[in-house]
mmCIF file of C-alpha atoms in Angstrom:
data_model
loop_
_atom_site.group_PDB
_atom_site.id
_atom_site.type_symbol
_atom_site.label_atom_id
_atom_site.label_comp_id
_atom_site.label_asym_id
_atom_site.label_seq_id
_atom_site.Cartn_x
_atom_site.Cartn_y
_atom_site.Cartn_z
ATOM 1 C CA LYS A 111 -3.503 -23.141 -33.059
ATOM 2 C CA ALA A 112 -2.633 -26.073 -30.843
ATOM 3 C CA GLY A 113 0.644 -25.845 -29.195
ATOM 4 C CA VAL A 114 3.551 -28.378 -29.329
ATOM 5 C CA THR A 115 2.717 -31.717 -27.882
ATOM 6 C CA GLN A 116 4.929 -34.364 -26.680
ATOM 7 C CA THR A 117 4.108 -37.958 -25.941
ATOM 8 C CA PRO A 118 4.392 -39.657 -23.457
ATOM 9 C CA ARG A 119 4.663 -37.150 -20.703
ATOM 10 C CA TYR A 120 6.295 -39.596 -18.282
ATOM 11 C CA LEU A 121 8.195 -42.756 -18.883
ATOM 12 C CA ILE A 122 10.017 -45.294 -16.802
ATOM 13 C CA LYS A 123 12.494 -47.593 -18.372
ATOM 14 C CA THR A 124 15.430 -49.984 -17.267
ATOM 15 C CA ARG A 125 18.950 -49.853 -18.167
ATOM 16 C CA GLY A 126 19.675 -51.448 -21.629
ATOM 17 C CA GLN A 127 16.223 -50.797 -23.124
ATOM 18 C CA GLN A 128 15.568 -48.320 -25.901
ATOM 19 C CA VAL A 129 12.903 -45.561 -25.871
ATOM 20 C CA THR A 130 11.180 -43.442 -28.475
ATOM 21 C CA LEU A 131 9.724 -40.039 -27.760
ATOM 22 C CA SER A 132 7.371 -38.120 -30.053
ATOM 23 C CA CYS A 133 6.981 -34.465 -30.714
ATOM 24 C CA SER A 134 4.092 -32.844 -32.791
ATOM 25 C CA PRO A 135 4.942 -29.328 -33.725
ATOM 26 C CA ILE A 136 2.652 -26.416 -34.281
ATOM 27 C CA SER A 137 0.778 -26.707 -37.452
ATOM 28 C CA GLY A 138 2.878 -25.077 -40.332
ATOM 29 C CA HIS A 139 6.172 -25.278 -38.414
ATOM 30 C CA ARG A 140 8.904 -27.059 -40.284
ATOM 31 C CA SER A 141 11.719 -27.035 -37.773
ATOM 32 C CA VAL A 142 11.847 -29.300 -34.598
ATOM 33 C CA SER A 143 14.588 -29.067 -31.988
ATOM 34 C CA TRP A 144 15.344 -31.433 -29.098
ATOM 35 C CA TYR A 145 16.887 -30.629 -25.838
ATOM 36 C CA GLN A 146 17.825 -32.629 -22.685
ATOM 37 C CA GLN A 147 17.612 -31.219 -19.241
ATOM 38 C CA THR A 148 19.268 -32.844 -16.220
ATOM 39 C CA PRO A 149 20.130 -31.480 -12.686
ATOM 40 C CA GLY A 150 23.867 -32.281 -13.259
ATOM 41 C CA GLN A 151 24.418 -31.052 -16.931
ATOM 42 C CA GLY A 152 21.650 -28.572 -17.220
ATOM 43 C CA LEU A 153 20.091 -27.917 -20.603
ATOM 44 C CA GLN A 154 21.698 -29.363 -23.659
ATOM 45 C CA PHE A 155 20.917 -29.150 -27.275
ATOM 46 C CA LEU A 156 20.390 -32.529 -28.941
ATOM 47 C CA PHE A 157 19.603 -31.937 -32.478
ATOM 48 C CA GLU A 158 17.410 -29.940 -34.843
ATOM 49 C CA TYR A 159 15.415 -31.268 -37.879
ATOM 50 C CA PHE A 160 14.051 -29.117 -40.751
ATOM 51 C CA SER A 161 12.028 -30.528 -43.686
ATOM 52 C CA GLU A 162 13.057 -34.150 -42.718
ATOM 53 C CA THR A 163 16.718 -33.357 -42.598
ATOM 54 C CA GLN A 164 18.927 -33.034 -39.600
ATOM 55 C CA ARG A 165 20.142 -29.519 -39.729
ATOM 56 C CA ASN A 166 22.225 -29.201 -36.541
ATOM 57 C CA LYS A 167 23.468 -31.747 -33.935
ATOM 58 C CA GLY A 168 24.756 -31.314 -30.415
ATOM 59 C CA ASN A 169 27.550 -33.329 -28.725
ATOM 60 C CA PHE A 170 25.729 -36.485 -27.864
ATOM 61 C CA PRO A 171 26.691 -40.134 -28.551
ATOM 62 C CA GLY A 172 25.258 -42.125 -31.322
ATOM 63 C CA ARG A 173 22.800 -43.747 -29.023
ATOM 64 C CA PHE A 174 20.711 -40.597 -29.372
ATOM 65 C CA SER A 175 19.049 -40.403 -32.786
ATOM 66 C CA GLY A 176 16.073 -38.760 -34.226
ATOM 67 C CA ARG A 177 14.093 -38.295 -37.322
ATOM 68 C CA GLN A 178 11.340 -36.081 -38.778
ATOM 69 C CA PHE A 179 8.406 -37.172 -41.003
ATOM 70 C CA SER A 180 6.843 -35.432 -44.008
ATOM 71 C CA ASN A 181 4.218 -33.868 -41.597
ATOM 72 C CA SER A 182 6.976 -32.327 -39.454
ATOM 73 C CA ARG A 183 6.315 -34.575 -36.534
ATOM 74 C CA SER A 184 9.571 -35.755 -35.013
ATOM 75 C CA GLU A 185 10.682 -38.738 -32.926
ATOM 76 C CA MET A 186 13.940 -39.198 -31.042
ATOM 77 C CA ASN A 187 15.236 -42.537 -29.983
ATOM 78 C CA VAL A 188 17.678 -43.396 -27.323
ATOM 79 C CA SER A 189 19.011 -47.014 -27.457
ATOM 80 C CA THR A 190 20.792 -48.948 -24.754
ATOM 81 C CA LEU A 191 19.614 -46.564 -21.977
ATOM 82 C CA GLU A 192 21.849 -45.559 -19.190
ATOM 83 C CA LEU A 193 21.032 -44.213 -15.749
ATOM 84 C CA GLY A 194 22.452 -40.912 -16.839
ATOM 85 C CA ASP A 195 19.880 -40.628 -19.594
ATOM 86 C CA SER A 196 17.253 -39.916 -16.917
ATOM 87 C CA ALA A 197 16.199 -36.386 -17.815
ATOM 88 C CA LEU A 198 13.490 -34.062 -19.032
ATOM 89 C CA TYR A 199 13.416 -34.129 -22.872
ATOM 90 C CA LEU A 200 12.058 -31.025 -24.434
ATOM 91 C CA CYS A 201 11.104 -30.291 -28.085
ATOM 92 C CA ALA A 202 10.520 -27.023 -29.732
ATOM 93 C CA SER A 203 9.114 -26.061 -32.947
ATOM 94 C CA SER A 204 9.537 -22.993 -35.191
ATOM 95 C CA PRO A 205 8.685 -22.022 -38.740
ATOM 96 C CA GLY A 206 12.257 -22.823 -39.612
ATOM 97 C CA LEU A 207 14.146 -19.546 -40.459
ATOM 98 C CA ALA A 208 16.952 -18.339 -38.294
ATOM 99 C CA GLY A 209 15.838 -15.911 -35.531
ATOM 100 C CA GLU A 210 12.325 -17.109 -35.328
ATOM 101 C CA THR A 211 10.785 -17.841 -32.065
ATOM 102 C CA GLN A 212 10.810 -21.438 -30.875
ATOM 103 C CA TYR A 213 7.767 -22.797 -29.039
ATOM 104 C CA PHE A 214 8.444 -25.512 -26.502
ATOM 105 C CA GLY A 215 6.341 -28.473 -25.489
ATOM 106 C CA PRO A 216 5.774 -29.583 -21.977
ATOM 107 C CA GLY A 217 8.474 -32.198 -22.079
ATOM 108 C CA THR A 218 8.711 -35.882 -21.526
ATOM 109 C CA ARG A 219 10.272 -36.912 -18.171
ATOM 110 C CA LEU A 220 12.167 -40.136 -18.518
ATOM 111 C CA LEU A 221 13.436 -42.035 -15.552
ATOM 112 C CA VAL A 222 15.902 -44.970 -16.239
ATOM 113 C CA LEU A 223 16.084 -47.487 -13.362
ATOM 114 C CA GLY B 221 34.542 -25.644 -26.095
ATOM 115 C CA ILE B 222 32.796 -22.272 -25.530
ATOM 116 C CA GLN B 223 31.965 -21.332 -22.045
ATOM 117 C CA VAL B 224 28.725 -19.547 -21.158
ATOM 118 C CA GLU B 225 28.491 -17.969 -17.674
ATOM 119 C CA GLN B 226 25.389 -16.416 -16.214
ATOM 120 C CA SER B 227 25.251 -14.103 -13.164
ATOM 121 C CA PRO B 228 23.826 -13.966 -10.608
ATOM 122 C CA PRO B 229 22.998 -17.489 -10.058
ATOM 123 C CA ASP B 230 20.121 -16.506 -7.855
ATOM 124 C CA LEU B 231 18.155 -13.351 -7.417
ATOM 125 C CA ILE B 232 15.416 -12.404 -5.100
ATOM 126 C CA LEU B 233 13.229 -9.397 -5.612
ATOM 127 C CA GLN B 234 10.270 -7.560 -4.294
ATOM 128 C CA GLU B 235 7.474 -7.225 -6.791
ATOM 129 C CA GLY B 236 7.932 -3.971 -8.765
ATOM 130 C CA ALA B 237 11.638 -3.948 -8.701
ATOM 131 C CA ASN B 238 14.030 -3.988 -11.692
ATOM 132 C CA SER B 239 16.731 -6.426 -12.477
ATOM 133 C CA THR B 240 19.517 -7.139 -14.773
ATOM 134 C CA LEU B 241 20.763 -10.555 -15.622
ATOM 135 C CA ARG B 242 24.027 -11.132 -17.378
ATOM 136 C CA CYS B 243 25.371 -13.728 -19.813
ATOM 137 C CA ASN B 244 29.078 -13.811 -20.669
ATOM 138 C CA PHE B 245 30.460 -16.031 -23.382
ATOM 139 C CA SER B 246 34.128 -16.976 -24.093
ATOM 140 C CA ASP B 247 34.243 -16.989 -27.895
ATOM 141 C CA SER B 248 32.538 -15.604 -31.035
ATOM 142 C CA VAL B 249 28.961 -16.765 -31.467
ATOM 143 C CA ASN B 250 26.461 -17.013 -34.342
ATOM 144 C CA ASN B 251 23.497 -16.250 -32.406
ATOM 145 C CA LEU B 252 22.196 -15.875 -28.735
ATOM 146 C CA GLN B 253 18.904 -16.609 -27.143
ATOM 147 C CA TRP B 254 17.176 -15.864 -23.818
ATOM 148 C CA PHE B 255 14.726 -18.424 -22.407
ATOM 149 C CA HIS B 256 12.481 -18.417 -19.314
ATOM 150 C CA GLN B 257 11.605 -21.663 -17.580
ATOM 151 C CA ASN B 258 8.540 -21.171 -15.185
ATOM 152 C CA PRO B 259 8.329 -23.073 -11.873
ATOM 153 C CA TRP B 260 6.240 -25.835 -13.655
ATOM 154 C CA GLY B 261 9.136 -26.545 -16.199
ATOM 155 C CA GLN B 262 7.586 -24.895 -19.339
ATOM 156 C CA LEU B 263 10.294 -23.158 -21.337
ATOM 157 C CA ILE B 264 9.555 -19.987 -23.268
ATOM 158 C CA ASN B 265 11.772 -18.384 -25.759
ATOM 159 C CA LEU B 266 12.123 -14.557 -24.894
ATOM 160 C CA PHE B 267 14.540 -13.161 -27.374
ATOM 161 C CA TYR B 268 16.754 -14.234 -30.295
ATOM 162 C CA ILE B 269 19.420 -11.497 -30.102
ATOM 163 C CA PRO B 270 22.902 -12.137 -31.670
ATOM 164 C CA SER B 271 23.546 -8.363 -31.527
ATOM 165 C CA GLY B 272 21.970 -5.072 -30.677
ATOM 166 C CA THR B 273 18.826 -4.340 -28.485
ATOM 167 C CA LYS B 274 15.216 -5.663 -28.484
ATOM 168 C CA GLN B 275 12.334 -4.996 -26.219
ATOM 169 C CA ASN B 276 9.123 -6.903 -25.517
ATOM 170 C CA GLY B 277 6.901 -5.287 -22.924
ATOM 171 C CA ARG B 278 8.684 -5.145 -19.542
ATOM 172 C CA LEU B 279 11.655 -7.112 -20.897
ATOM 173 C CA SER B 280 14.498 -6.033 -23.000
ATOM 174 C CA ALA B 281 17.806 -7.548 -23.959
ATOM 175 C CA THR B 282 21.021 -6.260 -25.333
ATOM 176 C CA THR B 283 23.873 -8.130 -26.746
ATOM 177 C CA VAL B 284 27.326 -6.692 -27.361
ATOM 178 C CA ALA B 285 28.880 -9.409 -29.476
ATOM 179 C CA THR B 286 32.303 -7.784 -29.650
ATOM 180 C CA GLU B 287 32.665 -7.750 -25.858
ATOM 181 C CA ARG B 288 31.006 -11.188 -25.537
ATOM 182 C CA TYR B 289 28.122 -10.501 -23.241
ATOM 183 C CA SER B 290 24.294 -10.119 -23.245
ATOM 184 C CA LEU B 291 22.061 -8.464 -20.712
ATOM 185 C CA LEU B 292 18.468 -9.243 -19.961
ATOM 186 C CA TYR B 293 16.420 -6.400 -18.311
ATOM 187 C CA ILE B 294 13.331 -7.025 -16.315
ATOM 188 C CA SER B 295 11.430 -3.971 -15.245
ATOM 189 C CA SER B 296 8.608 -3.592 -12.755
ATOM 190 C CA SER B 297 8.924 -7.407 -11.947
ATOM 191 C CA GLN B 298 5.813 -9.496 -11.210
ATOM 192 C CA THR B 299 5.437 -12.774 -9.349
ATOM 193 C CA THR B 300 4.830 -14.518 -12.674
ATOM 194 C CA ASP B 301 8.452 -13.548 -13.771
ATOM 195 C CA SER B 302 9.712 -16.144 -11.244
ATOM 196 C CA GLY B 303 11.715 -19.075 -12.628
ATOM 197 C CA VAL B 304 14.976 -19.656 -14.160
ATOM 198 C CA TYR B 305 16.368 -17.611 -17.019
ATOM 199 C CA PHE B 306 18.736 -19.247 -19.444
ATOM 200 C CA CYS B 307 20.889 -17.828 -22.297
ATOM 201 C CA ALA B 308 22.213 -20.019 -24.946
ATOM 202 C CA VAL B 309 24.697 -19.409 -27.778
ATOM 203 C CA GLY B 310 25.061 -20.881 -31.038
ATOM 204 C CA TYR B 311 28.553 -21.267 -32.479
ATOM 205 C CA ASN B 312 30.974 -22.893 -34.893
ATOM 206 C CA ASN B 313 29.154 -25.915 -36.169
ATOM 207 C CA ASN B 314 25.842 -24.571 -35.120
ATOM 208 C CA ASP B 315 25.899 -26.417 -31.666
ATOM 209 C CA MET B 316 24.098 -24.664 -28.909
ATOM 210 C CA ARG B 317 25.491 -24.116 -25.455
ATOM 211 C CA PHE B 318 23.381 -23.086 -22.510
ATOM 212 C CA GLY B 319 24.325 -21.244 -19.404
ATOM 213 C CA ALA B 320 23.615 -22.700 -16.011
ATOM 214 C CA GLY B 321 20.737 -20.207 -15.548
ATOM 215 C CA THR B 322 19.723 -17.392 -13.151
ATOM 216 C CA ARG B 323 16.969 -18.322 -10.723
ATOM 217 C CA LEU B 324 14.722 -15.405 -10.147
ATOM 218 C CA THR B 325 12.264 -15.239 -7.230
ATOM 219 C CA VAL B 326 9.806 -12.425 -7.065
ATOM 220 C CA LYS B 327 8.078 -11.911 -3.826
ATOM 221 C CA PRO B 328 4.626 -10.160 -3.473
#
Protein backbone atom coordinates (compact mmCIF):
# COMPACT_ATOMS: atom_id res chain seq x y z
CA LYS A 1 0.00 0.00 0.00
CA ALA A 2 1.15 3.49 -0.73
CA GLY A 3 1.85 5.61 2.33
CA VAL A 4 0.42 8.96 3.30
CA THR A 5 1.31 11.63 0.78
CA GLN A 6 1.34 15.36 1.30
CA THR A 7 1.60 18.08 -1.29
CA PRO A 8 3.35 20.33 -1.74
CA ARG A 9 6.44 19.36 0.27
CA TYR A 10 7.77 22.91 0.47
CA LEU A 11 6.02 26.22 0.14
CA ILE A 12 6.96 29.86 0.47
CA LYS A 13 4.26 32.48 0.96
CA THR A 14 4.10 36.08 2.11
CA ARG A 15 2.15 37.56 4.98
CA GLY A 16 -1.53 38.06 4.24
CA GLN A 17 -1.72 35.35 1.61
CA GLN A 18 -3.63 32.13 2.04
CA VAL A 19 -2.43 28.58 1.52
CA THR A 20 -3.99 25.17 0.94
CA LEU A 21 -2.20 21.96 1.84
CA SER A 22 -3.28 18.53 0.70
CA CYS A 23 -3.08 15.11 2.31
CA SER A 24 -3.90 11.77 0.71
CA PRO A 25 -4.34 9.02 3.29
CA ILE A 26 -3.52 5.37 3.00
CA SER A 27 -6.15 3.59 0.93
CA GLY A 28 -9.01 2.48 3.14
CA HIS A 29 -8.23 4.89 5.97
CA ARG A 30 -11.12 7.15 6.91
CA SER A 31 -9.49 9.38 9.52
CA VAL A 32 -7.07 12.19 8.75
CA SER A 33 -5.46 14.34 11.44
CA TRP A 34 -3.38 17.48 11.00
CA TYR A 35 -0.56 18.72 13.22
CA GLN A 36 1.66 21.80 13.28
CA GLN A 37 5.27 21.62 14.41
CA THR A 38 7.34 24.73 15.18
CA PRO A 39 10.59 25.18 17.10
CA GLY A 40 8.86 27.45 19.60
CA GLN A 41 5.54 25.72 20.23
CA GLY A 42 6.53 22.16 19.42
CA LEU A 43 3.95 19.73 18.10
CA GLN A 44 0.34 20.86 18.23
CA PHE A 45 -2.83 19.12 17.15
CA LEU A 46 -4.90 21.05 14.62
CA PHE A 47 -7.91 18.91 13.80
CA GLU A 48 -9.13 15.47 12.84
CA TYR A 49 -11.57 14.51 10.11
CA PHE A 50 -13.47 11.26 9.87
CA SER A 51 -15.86 10.42 7.06
CA GLU A 52 -15.96 14.05 5.89
CA THR A 53 -16.81 15.39 9.37
CA GLN A 54 -14.53 17.25 11.74
CA ARG A 55 -14.36 14.98 14.76
CA ASN A 56 -11.86 16.82 16.94
CA LYS A 57 -10.30 20.25 16.94
CA GLY A 58 -7.30 21.77 18.64
CA ASN A 59 -6.90 25.28 19.97
CA PHE A 60 -6.18 27.23 16.80
CA PRO A 61 -7.77 30.42 15.45
CA GLY A 62 -10.45 30.31 12.80
CA ARG A 63 -7.86 31.17 10.13
CA PHE A 64 -7.03 27.47 10.19
CA SER A 65 -9.66 25.32 8.56
CA GLY A 66 -9.90 21.99 6.88
CA ARG A 67 -12.13 19.63 5.05
CA GLN A 68 -12.27 16.03 3.96
CA PHE A 69 -13.62 14.69 0.71
CA SER A 70 -15.60 11.54 0.07
CA ASN A 71 -12.41 9.72 -0.98
CA SER A 72 -10.91 10.62 2.44
CA ARG A 73 -8.39 13.04 0.97
CA SER A 74 -8.10 16.10 3.16
CA GLU A 75 -7.08 19.68 2.71
CA MET A 76 -6.22 22.30 5.26
CA ASN A 77 -6.35 26.00 4.57
CA VAL A 78 -4.68 28.86 6.37
CA SER A 79 -5.93 32.32 5.52
CA THR A 80 -4.27 35.67 6.16
CA LEU A 81 -0.90 34.08 6.81
CA GLU A 82 1.27 35.36 9.65
CA LEU A 83 5.00 34.94 10.15
CA GLY A 84 4.25 32.60 13.05
CA ASP A 85 2.47 30.19 10.73
CA SER A 86 5.85 29.11 9.39
CA ALA A 87 6.00 25.47 10.39
CA LEU A 88 6.09 21.86 9.38
CA TYR A 89 2.52 20.69 8.81
CA LEU A 90 2.04 16.96 9.26
CA CYS A 91 -0.94 14.85 8.44
CA ALA A 92 -1.64 11.36 9.64
CA SER A 93 -4.19 8.78 8.62
CA SER A 94 -5.71 5.84 10.40
CA PRO A 95 -8.60 3.44 9.81
CA GLY A 96 -10.63 5.61 12.16
CA LEU A 97 -11.31 3.78 15.40
CA ALA A 98 -9.82 4.91 18.70
CA GLY A 99 -6.56 3.24 19.53
CA GLU A 100 -5.53 2.45 15.99
CA THR A 101 -2.09 3.37 14.76
CA GLN A 102 -1.72 6.65 12.90
CA TYR A 103 0.56 6.75 9.87
CA PHE A 104 2.24 10.05 9.15
CA GLY A 105 3.11 11.71 5.89
CA PRO A 106 6.45 13.45 5.29
CA GLY A 107 4.98 16.87 6.01
CA THR A 108 4.71 20.19 4.20
CA ARG A 109 7.23 22.79 5.24
CA LEU A 110 5.68 26.26 5.00
CA LEU A 111 7.74 29.42 5.17
CA VAL A 112 5.94 32.73 5.53
CA LEU A 113 7.96 35.81 4.64
CA GLY B 1 -4.93 23.53 30.43
CA ILE B 2 -3.28 20.19 30.91
CA GLN B 3 0.50 20.13 31.28
CA VAL B 4 2.62 17.39 29.74
CA GLU B 5 6.22 17.10 30.89
CA GLN B 6 8.78 14.75 29.45
CA SER B 7 12.07 13.79 30.98
CA PRO B 8 14.92 13.79 30.40
CA PRO B 9 15.00 16.43 27.67
CA ASP B 10 18.17 14.95 26.23
CA LEU B 11 19.69 11.49 26.48
CA ILE B 12 22.90 10.14 25.02
CA LEU B 13 23.52 6.40 25.03
CA GLN B 14 25.99 3.91 23.72
CA GLU B 15 24.59 1.31 21.37
CA GLY B 16 23.26 -1.65 23.32
CA ALA B 17 22.26 0.32 26.42
CA ASN B 18 18.75 0.43 27.85
CA SER B 19 16.79 3.59 28.62
CA THR B 20 13.59 4.80 30.22
CA LEU B 21 11.75 7.91 29.07
CA ARG B 22 9.08 9.47 31.25
CA CYS B 23 5.92 11.44 30.54
CA ASN B 24 4.02 13.15 33.37
CA PHE B 25 0.65 14.78 32.88
CA SER B 26 -1.25 17.06 35.19
CA ASP B 27 -4.84 15.89 34.78
CA SER B 28 -6.98 12.92 33.81
CA VAL B 29 -6.64 11.94 30.18
CA ASN B 30 -8.70 9.95 27.72
CA ASN B 31 -5.73 8.50 25.90
CA LEU B 32 -1.97 8.65 25.62
CA GLN B 33 0.31 8.01 22.68
CA TRP B 34 4.05 7.76 22.15
CA PHE B 35 5.66 8.92 18.90
CA HIS B 36 9.16 8.81 17.46
CA GLN B 37 10.43 11.47 15.08
CA ASN B 38 13.57 10.40 13.25
CA PRO B 39 16.36 12.84 12.37
CA TRP B 40 14.77 13.38 8.94
CA GLY B 41 11.49 14.53 10.46
CA GLN B 42 9.39 11.43 9.83
CA LEU B 43 6.97 10.84 12.69
CA ILE B 44 6.00 7.32 13.67
CA ASN B 45 3.30 6.29 16.09
CA LEU B 46 4.77 3.83 18.59
CA PHE B 47 2.03 3.10 21.09
CA TYR B 48 -1.54 4.01 21.89
CA ILE B 49 -1.58 3.31 25.62
CA PRO B 50 -4.16 5.05 27.85
CA SER B 51 -3.40 2.49 30.56
CA GLY B 52 -1.53 -0.73 31.14
CA THR B 53 1.52 -2.11 29.41
CA LYS B 54 2.28 -2.87 25.77
CA GLN B 55 5.35 -4.27 24.07
CA ASN B 56 6.58 -4.12 20.51
CA GLY B 57 9.96 -5.71 19.96
CA ARG B 58 12.62 -3.83 21.90
CA LEU B 59 10.17 -1.13 22.91
CA SER B 60 7.58 -1.28 25.62
CA ALA B 61 5.39 1.28 27.35
CA THR B 62 3.52 1.47 30.61
CA THR B 63 0.90 4.02 31.60
CA VAL B 64 -0.30 4.40 35.17
CA ALA B 65 -3.27 6.68 34.63
CA THR B 66 -4.14 6.98 38.32
CA GLU B 67 -0.67 8.36 39.02
CA ARG B 68 -0.58 10.41 35.81
CA TYR B 69 2.55 9.13 34.18
CA SER B 70 3.73 6.93 31.35
CA LEU B 71 7.09 5.30 30.72
CA LEU B 72 8.69 4.26 27.45
CA TYR B 73 11.39 1.61 27.69
CA ILE B 74 13.96 1.08 24.98
CA SER B 75 16.15 -1.98 25.36
CA SER B 76 19.37 -2.80 23.51
CA SER B 77 19.28 0.58 21.81
CA GLN B 78 20.45 0.94 18.21
CA THR B 79 21.64 3.98 16.28
CA THR B 80 18.36 3.92 14.37
CA ASP B 81 16.56 4.66 17.64
CA SER B 82 18.00 8.18 17.57
CA GLY B 83 15.55 11.02 17.23
CA VAL B 84 12.94 12.72 19.37
CA TYR B 85 10.34 10.83 21.37
CA PHE B 86 7.06 12.59 22.07
CA CYS B 87 4.19 11.65 24.27
CA ALA B 88 0.77 13.14 23.60
CA VAL B 89 -2.36 13.02 25.72
CA GLY B 90 -5.98 13.38 24.73
CA TYR B 91 -8.31 14.99 27.23
CA ASN B 92 -11.67 16.73 27.85
CA ASN B 93 -12.93 17.86 24.48
CA ASN B 94 -10.67 15.43 22.66
CA ASP B 95 -7.93 18.00 22.25
CA MET B 96 -4.42 16.59 22.17
CA ARG B 97 -1.46 18.01 24.01
CA PHE B 98 2.12 17.05 23.21
CA GLY B 99 5.11 17.08 25.49
CA ALA B 100 8.28 18.88 24.45
CA GLY B 101 9.97 15.58 23.66
CA THR B 102 13.09 13.68 24.69
CA ARG B 103 15.96 13.89 22.22
CA LEU B 104 17.76 10.54 22.13
CA THR B 105 21.18 10.09 20.58
CA VAL B 106 22.54 6.56 20.31
CA LYS B 107 26.25 6.40 19.57
CA PRO B 108 27.87 3.42 17.83
